[in-house]
Amino acid sequence: MEQQTQQIKSTSDNMRRVEHGTDFTDVTTTKAQSDDYASAVFIDCNFEGMRLVCANLRGSTFINCNMRDTDLTLVNASNTTFRDTDLEGADLSQAILCGASLERTKFTPANIKGADLRGATLPEGIIVADFTLSRAEPLTALLSANTLQINNETAELNVWDAMIDEHPNADYRNRVRSLLVMCHALRAKERAPRSVDLEVAA
């Protein structure tokens, strides 16, 4: 009997939590009161606008979930998979996203300051860069062929090009200019004719 009990416990321990279609924004559910979302699978779930500061999302999988405008500050989302999930407007400041899979997401967060994205896979055409100013202020940037985001500031490249010379901090200006060079290189690469196109033209 004791051996059977241990086997049942072992099976239970190895089973992953699965949530399908759960609205975690509904305060009437006890599920909304927990900040532990680790090692679980969430499908078609709603987290929009929730405050999940310091929550544990490590090793979980979020499929087709709504995380728009969610506060994910200081969350542990290392080795977490976000697939077809909307992260538009999410606050990812100081979030741990090491090894996270983000390539199939709507990845337009509101703030990425101090986010740890080492080893994370990002959507195609997006590059992350971290740097620190001389006054020890950490900055995190997302670079693409069309926009540049630094911490919580996002704008199209032509806007950065026009405004950066007006910034009072010389170190910041120089850093941003370097990032803009990389962004324009991405744009040039994106617009370059592909070999397949050249073959068709020929």
mmCIF file of C-alpha atoms in Angstrom:
data_model
loop_
_atom_site.group_PDB
_atom_site.id
_atom_site.type_symbol
_atom_site.label_atom_id
_atom_site.label_comp_id
_atom_site.label_asym_id
_atom_site.label_seq_id
_atom_site.Cartn_x
_atom_site.Cartn_y
_atom_site.Cartn_z
ATOM 1 C CA MET A 1 0.000 0.000 0.000
ATOM 2 C CA GLU A 2 2.835 2.360 0.929
ATOM 3 C CA GLN A 3 4.626 1.577 -2.355
ATOM 4 C CA GLN A 4 1.416 2.306 -4.320
ATOM 5 C CA THR A 5 1.029 5.627 -2.500
ATOM 6 C CA GLN A 6 4.600 6.592 -3.381
ATOM 7 C CA GLN A 7 4.002 5.705 -7.054
ATOM 8 C CA ILE A 8 0.865 7.860 -7.150
ATOM 9 C CA LYS A 9 2.775 10.761 -5.547
ATOM 10 C CA SER A 10 5.635 10.367 -8.019
ATOM 11 C CA THR A 11 3.218 10.426 -10.975
ATOM 12 C CA SER A 12 1.505 13.505 -9.566
ATOM 13 C CA ASP A 13 4.840 15.293 -9.077
ATOM 14 C CA ASN A 14 5.826 14.625 -12.706
ATOM 15 C CA MET A 15 2.550 15.915 -14.175
ATOM 16 C CA ARG A 16 2.654 19.477 -15.530
ATOM 17 C CA ARG A 17 -0.061 21.930 -14.667
ATOM 18 C CA VAL A 18 -2.192 22.748 -17.710
ATOM 19 C CA GLU A 19 -4.548 25.713 -18.005
ATOM 20 C CA HIS A 20 -6.761 26.077 -21.075
ATOM 21 C CA GLY A 21 -8.872 29.180 -21.655
ATOM 22 C CA THR A 22 -8.449 30.480 -18.109
ATOM 23 C CA ASP A 23 -9.060 34.181 -17.501
ATOM 24 C CA PHE A 24 -6.543 35.026 -14.795
ATOM 25 C CA THR A 25 -7.799 38.617 -14.688
ATOM 26 C CA ASP A 26 -10.997 37.371 -13.064
ATOM 27 C CA VAL A 27 -10.414 38.244 -9.397
ATOM 28 C CA THR A 28 -13.142 35.824 -8.337
ATOM 29 C CA THR A 29 -10.895 32.882 -9.128
ATOM 30 C CA THR A 30 -8.281 31.757 -6.611
ATOM 31 C CA LYS A 31 -5.921 31.142 -9.558
ATOM 32 C CA ALA A 32 -5.501 34.897 -9.880
ATOM 33 C CA GLN A 33 -4.076 35.099 -6.369
ATOM 34 C CA SER A 34 -1.017 32.922 -7.022
ATOM 35 C CA ASP A 35 2.265 34.222 -8.412
ATOM 36 C CA ASP A 36 3.651 30.774 -9.234
ATOM 37 C CA TYR A 37 3.204 29.904 -12.900
ATOM 38 C CA ALA A 38 6.341 27.768 -13.211
ATOM 39 C CA SER A 39 6.714 24.533 -15.185
ATOM 40 C CA ALA A 40 3.172 24.741 -16.536
ATOM 41 C CA VAL A 41 1.361 24.984 -19.872
ATOM 42 C CA PHE A 42 -1.054 27.854 -20.575
ATOM 43 C CA ILE A 43 -3.190 27.753 -23.716
ATOM 44 C CA ASP A 44 -5.566 30.559 -24.801
ATOM 45 C CA CYS A 45 -5.279 32.191 -21.365
ATOM 46 C CA ASN A 46 -5.822 35.856 -20.525
ATOM 47 C CA PHE A 47 -3.353 37.831 -18.399
ATOM 48 C CA GLU A 48 -4.013 41.258 -19.923
ATOM 49 C CA GLY A 49 -3.090 44.171 -17.663
ATOM 50 C CA MET A 50 -2.212 41.956 -14.694
ATOM 51 C CA ARG A 51 0.502 42.876 -12.225
ATOM 52 C CA LEU A 52 2.760 39.836 -12.101
ATOM 53 C CA VAL A 53 5.774 41.506 -10.480
ATOM 54 C CA CYS A 54 8.344 38.925 -9.290
ATOM 55 C CA ALA A 55 6.152 36.040 -10.506
ATOM 56 C CA ASN A 56 7.770 32.690 -11.292
ATOM 57 C CA LEU A 57 7.195 31.714 -14.940
ATOM 58 C CA ARG A 58 10.318 29.602 -15.261
ATOM 59 C CA GLY A 59 10.149 26.720 -17.699
ATOM 60 C CA SER A 60 6.515 27.269 -18.636
ATOM 61 C CA THR A 61 4.879 27.392 -22.064
ATOM 62 C CA PHE A 62 2.402 30.109 -23.068
ATOM 63 C CA ILE A 63 0.516 29.367 -26.286
ATOM 64 C CA ASN A 64 -1.808 31.926 -27.885
ATOM 65 C CA CYS A 65 -2.090 33.861 -24.624
ATOM 66 C CA ASN A 66 -2.966 37.513 -24.119
ATOM 67 C CA MET A 67 -0.305 39.295 -22.042
ATOM 68 C CA ARG A 68 -0.882 42.801 -23.388
ATOM 69 C CA ASP A 69 0.052 45.574 -20.947
ATOM 70 C CA THR A 70 0.998 43.005 -18.292
ATOM 71 C CA ASP A 71 3.496 44.088 -15.642
ATOM 72 C CA LEU A 72 6.219 41.435 -15.772
ATOM 73 C CA THR A 73 8.817 43.422 -13.844
ATOM 74 C CA LEU A 74 11.390 41.199 -12.136
ATOM 75 C CA VAL A 75 9.700 37.966 -13.259
ATOM 76 C CA ASN A 76 11.736 34.805 -13.660
ATOM 77 C CA ALA A 77 10.875 33.600 -17.157
ATOM 78 C CA SER A 78 14.102 31.784 -17.932
ATOM 79 C CA ASN A 79 13.725 28.919 -20.420
ATOM 80 C CA THR A 80 10.086 29.901 -20.910
ATOM 81 C CA THR A 81 8.359 29.506 -24.273
ATOM 82 C CA PHE A 82 6.013 32.211 -25.561
ATOM 83 C CA ARG A 83 4.319 31.007 -28.748
ATOM 84 C CA ASP A 84 1.778 33.128 -30.661
ATOM 85 C CA THR A 85 1.458 35.203 -27.497
ATOM 86 C CA ASP A 86 0.798 38.949 -27.421
ATOM 87 C CA LEU A 87 3.357 40.865 -25.320
ATOM 88 C CA GLU A 88 2.490 44.290 -26.718
ATOM 89 C CA GLY A 89 2.872 46.952 -24.040
ATOM 90 C CA ALA A 90 4.197 44.499 -21.430
ATOM 91 C CA ASP A 91 6.644 45.841 -18.847
ATOM 92 C CA LEU A 92 9.710 43.576 -18.929
ATOM 93 C CA SER A 93 12.032 45.775 -16.883
ATOM 94 C CA GLN A 94 14.576 43.662 -14.996
ATOM 95 C CA ALA A 95 12.821 40.483 -16.114
ATOM 96 C CA ILE A 96 14.938 37.327 -16.340
ATOM 97 C CA LEU A 97 14.372 35.925 -19.819
ATOM 98 C CA CYS A 98 17.557 33.889 -20.246
ATOM 99 C CA GLY A 99 16.993 31.150 -22.810
ATOM 100 C CA ALA A 100 13.386 32.211 -23.386
ATOM 101 C CA SER A 101 11.738 31.477 -26.729
ATOM 102 C CA LEU A 102 10.149 34.668 -28.032
ATOM 103 C CA GLU A 103 10.518 34.273 -31.796
ATOM 104 C CA ARG A 104 6.803 33.617 -32.347
ATOM 105 C CA THR A 105 5.409 36.484 -30.294
ATOM 106 C CA LYS A 106 4.111 39.984 -30.830
ATOM 107 C CA PHE A 107 7.177 41.373 -29.084
ATOM 108 C CA THR A 108 6.633 45.109 -28.625
ATOM 109 C CA PRO A 109 7.126 45.599 -24.877
ATOM 110 C CA ALA A 110 6.646 48.970 -23.207
ATOM 111 C CA ASN A 111 9.818 48.742 -21.128
ATOM 112 C CA ILE A 112 12.872 46.482 -21.357
ATOM 113 C CA LYS A 113 15.231 48.300 -18.999
ATOM 114 C CA GLY A 114 17.583 45.814 -17.368
ATOM 115 C CA ALA A 115 15.869 42.799 -18.943
ATOM 116 C CA ASP A 116 18.194 39.790 -19.131
ATOM 117 C CA LEU A 117 17.730 38.338 -22.616
ATOM 118 C CA ARG A 118 20.943 36.324 -22.797
ATOM 119 C CA GLY A 119 20.388 33.231 -24.904
ATOM 120 C CA ALA A 120 16.817 34.213 -25.715
ATOM 121 C CA THR A 121 15.514 33.707 -29.248
ATOM 122 C CA LEU A 122 13.811 36.874 -30.493
ATOM 123 C CA PRO A 123 11.495 37.461 -33.455
ATOM 124 C CA GLU A 124 13.313 37.569 -36.792
ATOM 125 C CA GLY A 125 14.977 40.896 -37.460
ATOM 126 C CA ILE A 126 15.213 41.997 -33.806
ATOM 127 C CA ILE A 127 18.548 42.318 -31.981
ATOM 128 C CA VAL A 128 19.083 43.088 -28.294
ATOM 129 C CA ALA A 129 21.951 45.211 -26.973
ATOM 130 C CA ASP A 130 22.907 46.109 -23.405
ATOM 131 C CA PHE A 131 25.202 48.930 -22.359
ATOM 132 C CA THR A 132 25.957 51.176 -19.414
ATOM 133 C CA LEU A 133 26.571 54.901 -19.477
ATOM 134 C CA SER A 134 29.507 56.508 -17.706
ATOM 135 C CA ARG A 135 27.243 57.343 -14.772
ATOM 136 C CA ALA A 136 26.459 53.625 -14.397
ATOM 137 C CA GLU A 137 22.941 53.861 -15.817
ATOM 138 C CA PRO A 138 22.003 50.539 -17.472
ATOM 139 C CA LEU A 139 20.282 50.691 -20.831
ATOM 140 C CA THR A 140 18.704 47.888 -22.835
ATOM 141 C CA ALA A 141 17.933 48.306 -26.518
ATOM 142 C CA LEU A 142 15.916 46.437 -29.125
ATOM 143 C CA LEU A 143 17.107 47.082 -32.673
ATOM 144 C CA SER A 144 15.208 46.437 -35.879
ATOM 145 C CA ALA A 145 15.187 47.654 -39.459
ATOM 146 C CA ASN A 146 12.459 50.191 -38.707
ATOM 147 C CA THR A 147 12.521 51.095 -35.017
ATOM 148 C CA LEU A 148 14.862 51.461 -32.074
ATOM 149 C CA GLN A 149 13.735 50.966 -28.490
ATOM 150 C CA ILE A 150 15.896 52.010 -25.536
ATOM 151 C CA ASN A 151 14.388 51.085 -22.180
ATOM 152 C CA ASN A 152 10.875 52.562 -22.437
ATOM 153 C CA GLU A 153 11.487 54.864 -25.403
ATOM 154 C CA THR A 154 10.530 53.592 -28.848
ATOM 155 C CA ALA A 155 10.591 55.496 -32.117
ATOM 156 C CA GLU A 156 11.174 55.004 -35.821
ATOM 157 C CA LEU A 157 14.743 55.393 -37.020
ATOM 158 C CA ASN A 158 14.143 58.718 -38.758
ATOM 159 C CA VAL A 159 12.875 60.175 -35.468
ATOM 160 C CA TRP A 160 15.988 59.039 -33.594
ATOM 161 C CA ASP A 161 18.166 60.365 -36.425
ATOM 162 C CA ALA A 162 16.506 63.777 -36.197
ATOM 163 C CA MET A 163 16.466 64.097 -32.400
ATOM 164 C CA ILE A 164 19.587 62.390 -31.044
ATOM 165 C CA ASP A 165 21.884 65.388 -31.543
ATOM 166 C CA GLU A 166 19.717 67.364 -29.115
ATOM 167 C CA HIS A 167 20.299 64.993 -26.202
ATOM 168 C CA PRO A 168 22.410 66.679 -23.477
ATOM 169 C CA ASN A 169 24.420 63.566 -22.572
ATOM 170 C CA ALA A 170 27.360 63.052 -24.949
ATOM 171 C CA ASP A 171 27.883 59.431 -23.884
ATOM 172 C CA TYR A 172 24.223 58.665 -24.581
ATOM 173 C CA ARG A 173 24.391 60.397 -27.976
ATOM 174 C CA ASN A 174 27.427 58.377 -29.025
ATOM 175 C CA ARG A 175 25.916 55.095 -27.895
ATOM 176 C CA VAL A 176 22.641 55.737 -29.694
ATOM 177 C CA ARG A 177 24.441 56.760 -32.879
ATOM 178 C CA SER A 178 26.241 53.394 -32.832
ATOM 179 C CA LEU A 179 22.924 51.606 -32.395
ATOM 180 C CA LEU A 180 21.420 53.578 -35.268
ATOM 181 C CA VAL A 181 24.277 52.493 -37.529
ATOM 182 C CA MET A 182 23.383 48.886 -36.722
ATOM 183 C CA CYS A 183 19.674 49.552 -37.331
ATOM 184 C CA HIS A 184 20.356 51.094 -40.719
ATOM 185 C CA ALA A 185 22.547 48.107 -41.575
ATOM 186 C CA LEU A 186 19.597 45.845 -40.748
ATOM 187 C CA ARG A 187 17.388 48.000 -42.977
ATOM 188 C CA ALA A 188 19.859 47.803 -45.853
ATOM 189 C CA LYS A 189 20.066 44.031 -45.481
ATOM 190 C CA GLU A 190 16.279 43.757 -45.410
ATOM 191 C CA ARG A 191 15.920 45.812 -48.577
ATOM 192 C CA ALA A 192 18.751 44.141 -50.480
ATOM 193 C CA PRO A 193 17.580 41.963 -53.393
ATOM 194 C CA ARG A 194 17.551 38.297 -52.513
ATOM 195 C CA SER A 195 19.409 35.844 -54.740
ATOM 196 C CA VAL A 196 16.095 34.203 -55.624
ATOM 197 C CA ASP A 197 14.706 37.547 -56.786
ATOM 198 C CA LEU A 198 17.791 38.147 -58.891
ATOM 199 C CA GLU A 199 17.445 34.733 -60.516
ATOM 200 C CA VAL A 200 13.777 35.415 -61.345
ATOM 201 C CA ALA A 201 14.708 38.835 -62.789
ATOM 202 C CA ALA A 202 17.386 37.236 -64.943
#
